[in-house]
Short mmCIF file of C-alpha atoms and ligand atoms in Angstrom, two decimals:
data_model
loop_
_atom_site.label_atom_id
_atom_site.label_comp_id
_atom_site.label_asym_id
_atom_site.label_seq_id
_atom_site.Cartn_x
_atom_site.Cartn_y
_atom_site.Cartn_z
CA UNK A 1250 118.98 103.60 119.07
CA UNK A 1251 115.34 103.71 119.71
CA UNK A 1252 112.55 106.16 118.69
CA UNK A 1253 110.40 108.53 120.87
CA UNK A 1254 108.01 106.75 122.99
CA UNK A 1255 105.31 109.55 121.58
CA UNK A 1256 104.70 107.92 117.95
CA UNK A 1257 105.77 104.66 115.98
CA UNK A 1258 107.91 105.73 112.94
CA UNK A 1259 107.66 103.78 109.74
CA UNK A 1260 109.95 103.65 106.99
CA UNK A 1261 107.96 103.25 103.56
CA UNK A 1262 109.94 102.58 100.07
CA UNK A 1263 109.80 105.12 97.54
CA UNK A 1264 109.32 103.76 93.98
CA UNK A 1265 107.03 101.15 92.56
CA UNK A 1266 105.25 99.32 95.98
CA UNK A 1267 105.17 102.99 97.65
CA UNK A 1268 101.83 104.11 95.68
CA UNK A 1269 100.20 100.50 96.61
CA UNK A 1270 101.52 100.29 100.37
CA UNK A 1271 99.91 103.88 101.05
CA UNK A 1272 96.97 102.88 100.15
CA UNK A 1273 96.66 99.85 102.16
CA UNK A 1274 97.48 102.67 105.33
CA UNK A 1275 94.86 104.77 103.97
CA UNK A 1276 92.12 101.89 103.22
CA UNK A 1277 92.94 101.00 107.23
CA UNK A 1278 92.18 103.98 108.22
CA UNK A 1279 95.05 105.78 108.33
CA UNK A 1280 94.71 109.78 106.98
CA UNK A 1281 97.81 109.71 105.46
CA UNK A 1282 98.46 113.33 103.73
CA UNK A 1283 97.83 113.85 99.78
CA UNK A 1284 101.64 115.33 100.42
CA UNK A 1285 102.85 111.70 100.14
CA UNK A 1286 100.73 110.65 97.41
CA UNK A 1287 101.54 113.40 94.78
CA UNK A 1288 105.33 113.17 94.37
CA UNK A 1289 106.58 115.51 97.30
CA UNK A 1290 110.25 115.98 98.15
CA UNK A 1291 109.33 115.40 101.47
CA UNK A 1292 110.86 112.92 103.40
CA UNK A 1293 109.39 112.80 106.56
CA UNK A 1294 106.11 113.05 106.76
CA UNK A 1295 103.76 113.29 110.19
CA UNK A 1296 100.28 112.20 110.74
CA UNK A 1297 99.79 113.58 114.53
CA UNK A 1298 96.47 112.56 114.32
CA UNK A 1299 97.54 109.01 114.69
CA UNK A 1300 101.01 109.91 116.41
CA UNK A 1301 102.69 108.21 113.45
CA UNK A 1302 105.63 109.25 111.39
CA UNK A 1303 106.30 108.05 107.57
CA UNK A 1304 110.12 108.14 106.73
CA UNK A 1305 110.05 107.56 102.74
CA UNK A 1306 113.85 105.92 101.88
CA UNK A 1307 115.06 103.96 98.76
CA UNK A 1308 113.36 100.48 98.87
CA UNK A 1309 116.29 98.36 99.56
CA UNK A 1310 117.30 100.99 102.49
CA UNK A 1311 114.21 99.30 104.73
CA UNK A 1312 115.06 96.68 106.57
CA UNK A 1313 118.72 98.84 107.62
CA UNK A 1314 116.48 101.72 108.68
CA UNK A 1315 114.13 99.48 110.74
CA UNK A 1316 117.12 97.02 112.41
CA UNK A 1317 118.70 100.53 113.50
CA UNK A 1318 115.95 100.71 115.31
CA UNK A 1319 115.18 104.54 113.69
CA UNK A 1320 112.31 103.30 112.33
CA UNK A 1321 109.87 100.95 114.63
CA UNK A 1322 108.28 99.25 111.71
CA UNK A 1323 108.94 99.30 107.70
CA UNK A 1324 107.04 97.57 104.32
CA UNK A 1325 109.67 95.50 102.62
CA UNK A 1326 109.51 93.49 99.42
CA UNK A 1327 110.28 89.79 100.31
CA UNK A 1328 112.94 90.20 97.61
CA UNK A 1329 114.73 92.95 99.48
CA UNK A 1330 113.99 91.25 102.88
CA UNK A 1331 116.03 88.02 101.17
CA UNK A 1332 118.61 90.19 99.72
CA UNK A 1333 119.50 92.22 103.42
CA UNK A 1334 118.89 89.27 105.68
CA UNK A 1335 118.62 91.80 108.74
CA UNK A 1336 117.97 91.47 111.88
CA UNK A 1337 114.24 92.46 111.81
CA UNK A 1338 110.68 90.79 112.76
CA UNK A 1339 108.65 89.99 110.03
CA UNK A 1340 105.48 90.35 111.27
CA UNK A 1341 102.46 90.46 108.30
CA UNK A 1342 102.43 89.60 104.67
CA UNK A 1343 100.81 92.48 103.07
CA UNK A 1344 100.17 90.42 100.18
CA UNK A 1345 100.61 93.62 97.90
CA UNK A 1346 102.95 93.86 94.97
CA UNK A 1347 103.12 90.57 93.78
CA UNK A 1348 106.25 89.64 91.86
CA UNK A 1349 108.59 86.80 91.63
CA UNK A 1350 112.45 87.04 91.51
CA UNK A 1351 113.67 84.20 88.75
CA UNK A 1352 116.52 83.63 86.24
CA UNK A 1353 116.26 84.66 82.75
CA UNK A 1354 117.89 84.46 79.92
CA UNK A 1355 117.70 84.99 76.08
CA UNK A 1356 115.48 82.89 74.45
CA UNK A 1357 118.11 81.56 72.15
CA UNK A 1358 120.27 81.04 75.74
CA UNK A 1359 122.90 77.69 75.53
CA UNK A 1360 124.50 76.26 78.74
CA UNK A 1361 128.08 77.24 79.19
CA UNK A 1362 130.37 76.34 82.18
CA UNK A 1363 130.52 79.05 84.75
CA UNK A 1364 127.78 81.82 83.21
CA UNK A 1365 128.12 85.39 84.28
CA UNK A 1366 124.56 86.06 85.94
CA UNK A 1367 123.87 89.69 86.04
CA UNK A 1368 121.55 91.07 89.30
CA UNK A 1369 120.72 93.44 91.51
CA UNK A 1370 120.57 90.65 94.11
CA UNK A 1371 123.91 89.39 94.47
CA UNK A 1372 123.28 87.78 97.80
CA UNK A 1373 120.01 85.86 96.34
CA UNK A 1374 121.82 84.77 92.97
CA UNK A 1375 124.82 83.73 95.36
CA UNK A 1376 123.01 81.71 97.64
CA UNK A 1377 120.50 79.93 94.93
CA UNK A 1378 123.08 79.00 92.16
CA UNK A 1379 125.18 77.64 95.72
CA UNK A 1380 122.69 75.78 96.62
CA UNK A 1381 122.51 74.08 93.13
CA UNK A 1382 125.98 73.19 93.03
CA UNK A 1383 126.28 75.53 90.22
CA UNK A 1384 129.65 77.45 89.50
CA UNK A 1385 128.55 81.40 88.38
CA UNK A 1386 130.08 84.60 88.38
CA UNK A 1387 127.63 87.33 89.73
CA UNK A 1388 127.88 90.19 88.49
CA UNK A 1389 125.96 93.23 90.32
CA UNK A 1390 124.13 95.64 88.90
CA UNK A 1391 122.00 98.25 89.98
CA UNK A 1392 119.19 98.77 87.29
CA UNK A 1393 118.23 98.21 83.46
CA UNK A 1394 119.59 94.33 84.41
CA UNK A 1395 117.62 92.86 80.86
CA UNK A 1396 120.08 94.79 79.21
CA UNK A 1397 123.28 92.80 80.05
CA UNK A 1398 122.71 89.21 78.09
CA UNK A 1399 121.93 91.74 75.08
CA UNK A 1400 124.97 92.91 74.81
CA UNK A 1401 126.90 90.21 76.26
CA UNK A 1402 127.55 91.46 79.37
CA UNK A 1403 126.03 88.26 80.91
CA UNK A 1404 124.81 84.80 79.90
CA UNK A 1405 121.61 85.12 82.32
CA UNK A 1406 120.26 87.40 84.72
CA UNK A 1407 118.33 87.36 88.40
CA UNK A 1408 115.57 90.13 88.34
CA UNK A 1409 112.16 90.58 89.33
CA UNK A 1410 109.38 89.48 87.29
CA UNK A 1411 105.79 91.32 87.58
CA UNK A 1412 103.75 91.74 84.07
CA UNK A 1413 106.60 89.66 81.84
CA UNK A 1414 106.93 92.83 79.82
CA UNK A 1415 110.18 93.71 80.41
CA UNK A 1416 111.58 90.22 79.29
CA UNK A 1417 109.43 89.84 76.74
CA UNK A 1418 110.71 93.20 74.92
CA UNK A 1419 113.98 92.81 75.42
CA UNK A 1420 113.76 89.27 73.93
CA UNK A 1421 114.07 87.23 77.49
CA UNK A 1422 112.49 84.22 78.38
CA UNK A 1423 112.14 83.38 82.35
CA UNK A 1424 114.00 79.97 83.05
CA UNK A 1425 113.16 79.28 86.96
CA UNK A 1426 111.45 80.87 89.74
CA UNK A 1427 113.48 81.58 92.25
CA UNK A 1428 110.75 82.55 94.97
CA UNK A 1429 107.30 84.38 95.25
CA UNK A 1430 107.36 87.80 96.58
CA UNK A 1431 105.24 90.41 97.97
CA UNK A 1432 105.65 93.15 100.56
CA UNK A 1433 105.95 92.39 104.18
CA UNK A 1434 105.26 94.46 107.32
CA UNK A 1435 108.83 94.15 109.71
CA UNK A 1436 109.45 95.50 112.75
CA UNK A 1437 112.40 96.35 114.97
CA UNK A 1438 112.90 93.79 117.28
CA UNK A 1439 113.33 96.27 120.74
CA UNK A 1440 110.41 98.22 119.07
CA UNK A 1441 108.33 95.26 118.80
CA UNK A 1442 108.30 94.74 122.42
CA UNK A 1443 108.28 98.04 124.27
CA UNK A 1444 105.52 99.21 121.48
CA UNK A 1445 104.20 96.14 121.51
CA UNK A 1446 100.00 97.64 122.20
CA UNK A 1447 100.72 99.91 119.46
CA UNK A 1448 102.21 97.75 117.11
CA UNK A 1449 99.44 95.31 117.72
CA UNK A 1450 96.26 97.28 117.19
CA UNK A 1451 98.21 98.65 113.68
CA UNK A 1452 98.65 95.03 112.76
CA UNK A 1453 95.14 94.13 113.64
CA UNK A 1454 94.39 97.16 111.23
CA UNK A 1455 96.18 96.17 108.75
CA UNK A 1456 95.72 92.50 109.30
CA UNK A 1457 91.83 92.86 108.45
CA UNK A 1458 92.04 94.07 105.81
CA UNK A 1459 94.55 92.38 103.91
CA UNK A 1460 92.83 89.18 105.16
CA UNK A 1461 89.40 90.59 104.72
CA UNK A 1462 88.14 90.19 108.36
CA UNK A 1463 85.44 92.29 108.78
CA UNK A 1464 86.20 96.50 110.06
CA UNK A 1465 89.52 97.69 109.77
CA UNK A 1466 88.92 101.10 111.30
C1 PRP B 2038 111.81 95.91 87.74
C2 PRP B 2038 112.57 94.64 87.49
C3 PRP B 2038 112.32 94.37 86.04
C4 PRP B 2038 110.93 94.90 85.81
C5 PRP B 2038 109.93 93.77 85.83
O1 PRP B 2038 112.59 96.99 87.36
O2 PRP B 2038 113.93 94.78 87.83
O3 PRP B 2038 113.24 95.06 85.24
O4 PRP B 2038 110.64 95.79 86.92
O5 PRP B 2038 108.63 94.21 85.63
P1 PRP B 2038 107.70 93.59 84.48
O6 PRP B 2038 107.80 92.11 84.55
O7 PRP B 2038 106.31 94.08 84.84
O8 PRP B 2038 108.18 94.15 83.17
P2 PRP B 2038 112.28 98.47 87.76
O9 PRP B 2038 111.12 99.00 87.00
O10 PRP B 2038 112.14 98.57 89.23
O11 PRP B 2038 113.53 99.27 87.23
P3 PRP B 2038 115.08 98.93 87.20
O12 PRP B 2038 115.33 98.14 85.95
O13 PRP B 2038 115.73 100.25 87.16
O14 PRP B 2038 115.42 98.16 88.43
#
C-alpha cells in the first residue's frame, strides 16, 4: 500500500513524546495547527500548506503504521523501534525524549533462580536476559509495571526510566541499563525512495536543527 503522491503522511505518537516531537515540526518550520497541540480528538490532521498529513496513533502503533506503508514517515521511541523490530528505515535521531529502558527491582531485591520480570517489552526483556544466559519468565504487561514486584507479581521489572521518580516512589532501585533511548525519525522503505526529494529536504529541516546547523526554515 502506498500513499498519494500529493503529500507525505506522518504518523506521530500520542502520549508523552507527542507534545515534544510537535514542537521540533513547528521549531522547523512546520505550521502545524494549535488543533494538535490542545488535546483534540482529531486524528488526522492536514497542513496543506506544506502538503503534509499528521496521523496521531498509540505510540507503539508507529513503526506498523509506517512499514504498511500508510504512513511515509513516523517518530518512534528507540524503545518501541527495539520492541517492533519492523521493517522500516531509520533515518534521524531526533535526540528528543531521552529515556533509558533498564531492569529494576526492589531495593531490598535477592537473586532467585528463574525471576518473573514484569514489562511492557516482552521482546526486549526476551532478547536481553537471552543474551545473558539468564533463565526468566516474562511476564507482559501493559502499564503501571512498578506495581508488580510490590505486590509480588514479579521479582524485577523492564520499564523505561526518565526522571527516576517513578522507581523511587514506589520503592525501586534501577539494577542495569538496558539501552539509551530517544525518538527516531523512520521511514517506509518504498516511501523513502519514490519520495525520496521530499523526504530529504524534511530531513535536512529537521536535521538542522536537532544538530544545530545553522537555518532550519
Ligand atoms: C513510563 C514508564 C515509567 C515512567 C518512568 O510510564 O513506563 O513507569 O514513565 O518515568 P520517570 O522515570 O520519569 O518516573 P508512563 O507514564 O508512560 O505510564 P505507564 O505506566 O502507564 O506505562
Amino acid at each position: 500500500m502506498e500513499t498519494s503522491d500529493e503529500k507525505l503522511v506522518i504518523a506521530m505518537p500520542k502520549g508523552r513524546i507527542f507534545n515534544e516531537s510537535l514542537q521540533l515540526f513547528r521549531q522547523a518550520g512546520y505550521p502545524v495547527s494549535e488543533e494538535m497541540m490542545e488535546g483534540s480528538r482529531k486524528l488526522i490532521v492536514e497542513v496543506p500548506e506544506e502538503s503534509l498529513s499528521f496521523l496521531l496513533v498509540k505510540p507503539m502503533d508507529v513503526p506498523t503504521y509506517v512499514e504498511h506503508g500508510v504512513a511515509d514517515l513516523g517518530v518512534a521511541g528507540k524503545d518501541v523501534l527495539m520492541e517492533e523490530n519492523r521493517e522500516v528505515y531509520e533515518i534521524l535521531d531526533l535526540k528528543i525524549s531521552a529515556c533509558r529502558i533498564s531492569v529494576a527491582g526492589m531495593s531490598d531485591w535477592k537473586p532467585v533462580l528463574n525471576p518473573k520480570v514484569a514489562t511492557k517489552y516482552p521482546r526486549i526483556a526476551d532478547r536481553y536476559f537471552r543474551e545473558k544466559g539468564q533463565q526468566v519468565e516474562v511476564v507482559r504487561l501493559n502499564g503501571s509495571v512498578e506495581l508488580a514486584p510490590i505486590i509480588g507479581l514479579a521479582d524485577r521489572i523492564v520499564d523505561i526510566v526518565s526522571t527516576g521518580r517513578t522507581l523511587q516512589e514506589n520503592g525501586l532501585v534501577e539494577l542495569e541499563k538496558i539501552a539509551s533511548i530517544t525518538s527516531r525519525l523512520i521511514a517506509n522503505r518504498s516511501s523513502y525512495r519514490l519520495k525520496s526529494g521530499w523526504m530529504d529536504r524534511l530531513c535536512e529541516r529537521l536535521d538542522g536543527l536537532v544538530n544545530g546547523r545553522g537555518n532550519v526554515v
